[in-house]
Short mmCIF file of C-alpha atoms and ligand atoms in Angstrom, two decimals:
data_model
loop_
_atom_site.label_atom_id
_atom_site.label_comp_id
_atom_site.label_asym_id
_atom_site.label_seq_id
_atom_site.Cartn_x
_atom_site.Cartn_y
_atom_site.Cartn_z
CA UNK Q 1 4.29 8.11 44.27
CA UNK Q 2 0.64 7.83 43.67
CA UNK Q 3 1.30 10.24 40.74
CA UNK Q 4 4.05 8.27 39.22
CA UNK Q 5 2.08 5.14 39.50
CA UNK Q 6 -0.79 6.79 37.68
CA UNK Q 7 1.52 7.91 34.91
CA UNK Q 8 3.15 4.46 34.56
CA UNK Q 9 -0.41 2.97 34.19
CA UNK Q 10 -1.24 5.86 31.76
CA UNK Q 11 1.78 5.06 29.41
CA UNK Q 12 1.08 1.42 29.83
CA UNK Q 13 -2.11 1.77 28.79
CA UNK Q 14 -1.14 4.06 25.82
CA UNK Q 15 1.46 1.51 24.75
CA UNK Q 16 -1.48 -1.35 24.74
CA UNK Q 17 -3.59 0.78 22.60
CA UNK Q 18 -0.68 1.64 19.97
CA UNK Q 19 0.10 -1.89 19.82
CA UNK Q 20 -3.72 -2.71 19.35
CA UNK Q 21 -4.33 -0.09 16.64
CA UNK Q 22 -2.34 -2.44 14.23
CA UNK Q 23 -1.79 -6.00 14.00
CA UNK Q 24 -1.64 -7.62 17.41
CA UNK Q 25 1.32 -9.94 18.10
CA UNK Q 26 0.65 -13.44 17.07
CA UNK Q 27 0.15 -15.68 20.37
CA UNK Q 28 0.73 -18.70 18.36
CA UNK Q 29 3.70 -19.85 15.48
CA UNK Q 30 1.11 -19.32 12.49
CA UNK Q 31 -2.55 -18.46 11.89
CA UNK Q 32 -2.79 -19.65 8.26
CA UNK Q 33 -5.75 -18.03 6.68
CA UNK Q 34 -8.88 -20.16 6.19
CA UNK Q 35 -10.44 -18.00 3.56
CA UNK Q 36 -13.58 -20.58 3.03
CA UNK Q 37 -14.90 -19.69 6.59
CA UNK Q 38 -17.60 -17.51 6.98
CA UNK Q 39 -16.80 -16.04 10.48
CA UNK Q 40 -15.90 -12.44 10.62
CA UNK Q 41 -12.86 -11.57 12.46
CA UNK Q 42 -9.95 -8.99 12.17
CA UNK Q 43 -8.33 -10.40 9.55
CA UNK Q 44 -8.83 -14.14 8.64
CA UNK Q 45 -9.57 -17.01 10.94
CA UNK Q 46 -6.81 -19.84 11.25
CA UNK Q 47 -6.97 -23.25 9.47
CA UNK Q 48 -6.49 -26.34 11.76
CA UNK Q 49 -2.53 -26.13 12.17
CA UNK Q 50 -2.55 -30.13 12.01
CA UNK Q 51 -3.65 -29.41 8.17
CA UNK Q 52 -1.38 -26.98 6.96
CA UNK Q 53 1.27 -27.48 4.64
CA UNK Q 54 4.22 -26.05 3.02
CA UNK Q 55 1.83 -24.71 0.27
CA UNK Q 56 0.40 -22.67 2.64
CA UNK Q 57 3.54 -20.69 3.15
CA UNK Q 58 4.90 -20.33 -0.47
CA UNK Q 59 4.05 -18.12 -3.54
CA UNK Q 60 5.30 -18.94 -7.02
CA UNK Q 61 6.09 -16.79 -9.93
CA UNK Q 62 7.56 -13.56 -8.69
CA UNK Q 63 10.34 -13.80 -11.16
CA UNK Q 64 7.76 -13.31 -14.14
CA UNK Q 65 7.24 -9.87 -15.17
CA UNK Q 66 3.85 -7.90 -14.93
CA UNK Q 67 1.94 -6.82 -17.84
CA UNK Q 68 2.45 -2.79 -18.14
CA UNK Q 69 0.34 -2.41 -21.28
CA UNK Q 70 -2.09 -0.05 -19.42
CA UNK Q 71 -2.71 3.64 -18.84
CA UNK Q 72 -0.45 3.76 -15.90
CA UNK Q 73 2.25 1.74 -17.58
CA UNK Q 74 2.96 -0.30 -14.60
CA UNK Q 75 1.60 -3.38 -13.03
CA UNK Q 76 1.91 -4.61 -9.14
CA UNK Q 77 1.94 -8.14 -8.33
CA UNK Q 78 1.07 -8.58 -4.55
CA UNK Q 79 2.14 -11.32 -2.40
CA UNK Q 80 -0.27 -10.25 0.57
CA UNK Q 81 -2.34 -12.65 2.47
CA UNK Q 82 -4.72 -12.91 -0.48
CA UNK Q 83 -2.12 -14.88 -2.33
CA UNK Q 84 -0.16 -16.67 0.62
CA UNK Q 85 -2.53 -17.49 3.43
CA UNK Q 86 0.47 -18.19 5.89
CA UNK Q 87 0.93 -14.33 6.12
CA UNK Q 88 -2.11 -14.21 7.88
CA UNK Q 89 -1.48 -12.21 11.62
CA UNK Q 90 2.38 -11.77 10.62
CA UNK Q 91 2.12 -8.28 9.63
CA UNK Q 92 4.32 -8.60 6.48
CA UNK Q 93 3.78 -8.74 2.56
CA UNK Q 94 5.82 -8.08 -0.38
CA UNK Q 95 4.87 -6.75 -4.23
CA UNK Q 96 7.06 -6.97 -7.20
CA UNK Q 97 6.47 -3.71 -9.25
CA UNK Q 98 7.07 -3.65 -13.12
CA UNK Q 99 7.24 -0.07 -15.00
CA UNK Q 100 7.60 0.41 -18.62
CA UNK Q 101 9.61 3.42 -19.86
CA UNK Q 102 8.06 6.28 -18.63
CA UNK Q 103 5.40 4.16 -16.38
CA UNK Q 104 4.18 5.15 -13.16
CA UNK Q 105 2.76 3.60 -9.95
CA UNK Q 106 0.22 6.64 -9.52
CA UNK Q 107 -0.36 8.59 -6.10
CA UNK Q 108 -1.70 6.06 -3.64
CA UNK Q 109 -1.41 5.26 0.21
CA UNK Q 110 -1.36 2.12 2.25
CA UNK Q 111 -3.83 2.77 5.22
CA UNK Q 112 -1.99 -0.33 7.36
CA UNK Q 113 1.50 -0.55 6.18
CA UNK Q 114 4.78 1.13 5.88
CA UNK Q 115 6.75 0.31 2.70
CA UNK Q 116 10.37 -0.35 2.01
CA UNK Q 117 11.21 -0.51 -1.71
CA UNK Q 118 14.35 -1.75 -3.83
CA UNK Q 119 14.89 -0.90 -7.32
CA UNK Q 120 16.12 -4.03 -8.94
CA UNK Q 121 16.37 -3.07 -12.60
CA UNK Q 122 16.24 0.34 -14.14
CA UNK Q 123 15.89 3.85 -12.55
CA UNK Q 124 12.81 5.21 -10.71
CA UNK Q 125 11.71 8.74 -9.48
CA UNK Q 126 9.79 7.93 -6.00
CA UNK Q 127 8.46 10.20 -3.44
CA UNK Q 128 5.95 11.01 -0.74
CA UNK Q 129 4.29 13.91 0.67
CA UNK Q 130 3.78 14.76 4.30
CA UNK Q 131 0.68 15.44 6.13
CA UNK Q 132 -0.83 19.07 6.60
CA UNK Q 133 0.00 21.79 6.76
CA UNK Q 134 3.48 21.27 5.44
CA UNK Q 135 2.68 18.98 2.33
CA UNK Q 136 6.25 18.70 1.89
CA UNK Q 137 7.40 16.65 -1.05
CA UNK Q 138 10.41 13.99 -0.28
CA UNK Q 139 11.62 12.78 -3.53
CA UNK Q 140 14.89 11.04 -4.88
CA UNK Q 141 15.79 9.43 -8.22
CA UNK Q 142 16.78 5.67 -7.08
CA UNK Q 143 18.96 3.65 -9.13
CA UNK Q 144 19.57 -0.20 -9.21
CA UNK Q 145 20.43 -1.18 -5.71
CA UNK Q 146 18.92 1.74 -4.13
CA UNK Q 147 16.19 1.50 -1.23
CA UNK Q 148 13.61 4.09 -0.16
CA UNK Q 149 10.89 3.80 2.63
CA UNK Q 150 7.22 5.42 2.03
CA UNK Q 151 5.97 6.01 5.75
CA UNK Q 152 2.81 4.40 6.70
CA UNK Q 153 -0.21 6.43 5.71
CA UNK Q 154 1.46 8.86 3.30
CA UNK Q 155 0.65 9.38 -0.33
CA UNK Q 156 3.54 8.07 -2.48
CA UNK Q 157 4.23 7.32 -6.18
CA UNK Q 158 6.97 5.98 -8.50
CA UNK Q 159 7.84 6.81 -12.10
CA UNK Q 160 10.26 4.90 -14.46
CA UNK Q 161 12.88 7.65 -15.45
CA UNK Q 162 14.86 5.44 -17.67
CA UNK Q 163 14.53 4.24 -21.13
CA UNK Q 164 14.20 0.49 -20.58
CA UNK Q 165 11.96 -1.51 -18.09
CA UNK Q 166 12.30 -0.96 -14.39
CA UNK Q 167 11.69 -3.51 -11.68
CA UNK Q 168 11.32 -2.78 -7.98
CA UNK Q 169 10.56 -5.35 -4.99
CA UNK Q 170 8.95 -3.81 -1.77
CA UNK Q 171 8.21 -5.28 1.26
CA UNK Q 172 5.11 -4.08 3.47
CA UNK Q 173 4.43 -3.90 7.42
CA UNK Q 174 1.08 -5.66 7.19
CA UNK Q 175 -0.22 -8.95 5.50
CA UNK Q 176 -3.17 -6.88 4.14
CA UNK Q 177 -1.59 -3.32 3.67
CA UNK Q 178 -4.74 -2.16 1.49
CA UNK Q 179 -4.21 0.55 -1.27
CA UNK Q 180 -6.14 3.75 -1.98
CA UNK Q 181 -5.45 5.11 -5.15
CA UNK Q 182 -5.94 9.04 -4.98
CA UNK Q 183 -7.52 9.53 -8.33
CA UNK Q 184 -9.89 6.16 -8.33
CA UNK Q 185 -11.09 7.17 -4.69
CA UNK Q 186 -11.32 10.88 -5.49
CA UNK Q 187 -12.85 10.66 -8.84
CA UNK Q 188 -14.00 7.08 -9.64
CA UNK Q 189 -16.07 6.42 -6.62
CA UNK Q 190 -19.26 4.53 -6.84
CA UNK Q 191 -21.63 6.57 -6.73
CA UNK Q 192 -19.76 9.56 -7.77
CA UNK Q 193 -19.04 12.32 -5.05
CA UNK Q 194 -21.08 15.35 -5.98
CA UNK Q 195 -19.25 17.06 -8.71
CA UNK Q 196 -19.91 20.65 -6.65
CA UNK Q 197 -17.78 19.02 -3.79
CA UNK Q 198 -14.96 18.22 -6.16
CA UNK Q 199 -15.28 21.36 -8.04
CA UNK Q 200 -14.78 23.80 -4.98
CA UNK Q 201 -12.12 21.26 -3.16
CA UNK Q 202 -9.71 21.22 -6.50
CA UNK Q 203 -10.91 24.46 -7.66
CA UNK Q 204 -11.90 23.68 -11.01
CA UNK Q 205 -14.81 23.93 -13.37
CA UNK Q 206 -17.67 21.23 -12.99
CA UNK Q 207 -17.13 20.54 -16.72
CA UNK Q 208 -13.52 19.31 -15.69
CA UNK Q 209 -14.76 17.26 -12.65
CA UNK Q 210 -17.50 15.40 -15.00
CA UNK Q 211 -14.42 14.51 -17.56
CA UNK Q 212 -12.33 13.20 -14.62
CA UNK Q 213 -15.31 11.24 -13.29
CA UNK Q 214 -15.85 9.97 -16.67
CA UNK Q 215 -12.25 8.90 -16.99
CA UNK Q 216 -12.21 6.98 -13.63
C1 NAG S 1 -1.00 -7.45 -21.63
O1 NAG S 1 -2.36 -6.68 -21.50
C2 NAG S 1 -2.78 -6.40 -22.53
C3 NAG S 1 -4.00 -5.40 -22.27
O2 NAG S 1 -4.96 -5.63 -21.11
C4 NAG S 1 -3.40 -7.27 -23.60
O3 NAG S 1 -4.01 -6.91 -24.77
C5 NAG S 1 -2.16 -8.28 -23.76
O4 NAG S 1 -2.43 -9.36 -24.38
C6 NAG S 1 -1.38 -8.75 -22.44
N1 NAG S 1 -0.20 -9.26 -22.75
C7 NAG S 1 0.14 -10.29 -22.31
C8 NAG S 1 1.49 -11.03 -22.70
O5 NAG S 1 -0.71 -10.96 -21.63
C1 NAG S 2 -3.66 2.71 -12.46
O1 NAG S 2 -3.04 1.80 -11.44
C2 NAG S 2 -3.79 2.03 -10.15
C3 NAG S 2 -3.30 1.05 -9.05
O2 NAG S 2 -2.89 -0.27 -9.58
C4 NAG S 2 -5.20 1.37 -10.64
O3 NAG S 2 -6.12 1.27 -9.43
C5 NAG S 2 -5.80 2.51 -11.66
O4 NAG S 2 -7.09 1.93 -12.24
C6 NAG S 2 -4.68 2.54 -12.90
N1 NAG S 2 -5.30 3.52 -13.69
C7 NAG S 2 -5.49 3.56 -14.83
C8 NAG S 2 -6.35 4.83 -15.66
O5 NAG S 2 -5.38 2.53 -15.55
#
């Protein structure tokens, strides 16, 4: 009996910690981000609910294509708490992604969110890689109307495999999902990670590391 109770307590505790590791459930209708406050909390502090309005809960312009004239040939237009303060504490956000022909959204991960992506225009090759030691690539070519999910934390990418522009809309399970672009964090950190570390990690010559560090 005592054993069972202890087990129950452990289970209850672990659920408590699991929930706490991500965004806690809101205990109020909303908490519109007050980005002008100097208080530091996990997220943003709330604006006075009496002074919020529809503008705090809306964003305009997602019908506009993003500018894909860059080395990736893609552009992410985010609608996270930074653009839409009403998302604060709600654990949800979205993005529009535009791709030029053969454009890529390079390998990256969202430390705080699972992402579900729908192709609205064109066709995309998408994929994610599982954790060590398998590092299995799960990949598929999506057509307009297809949906794909990238599980939280896993490295993923997209590529436009059509001859026309492609467009995707994605939802993310955090108001502030974060982005870690692999090439940028590895070869573009400030200051640089020691070239010796990267040469050994990637099994390449230091000159190649210098070249990549200069690029990123
Ligand atoms: C798109 O970005 C490129 C490169 O930054 C810039 O030269 C060009 O003017 C931009 N195009 C538009 C329509 O803003
Ligand atoms: C490609 O896109 C990522 C994510 O938007 C960005 O961080 C990176 O700087 C881009 N890379 C290049 C070479 O422009």
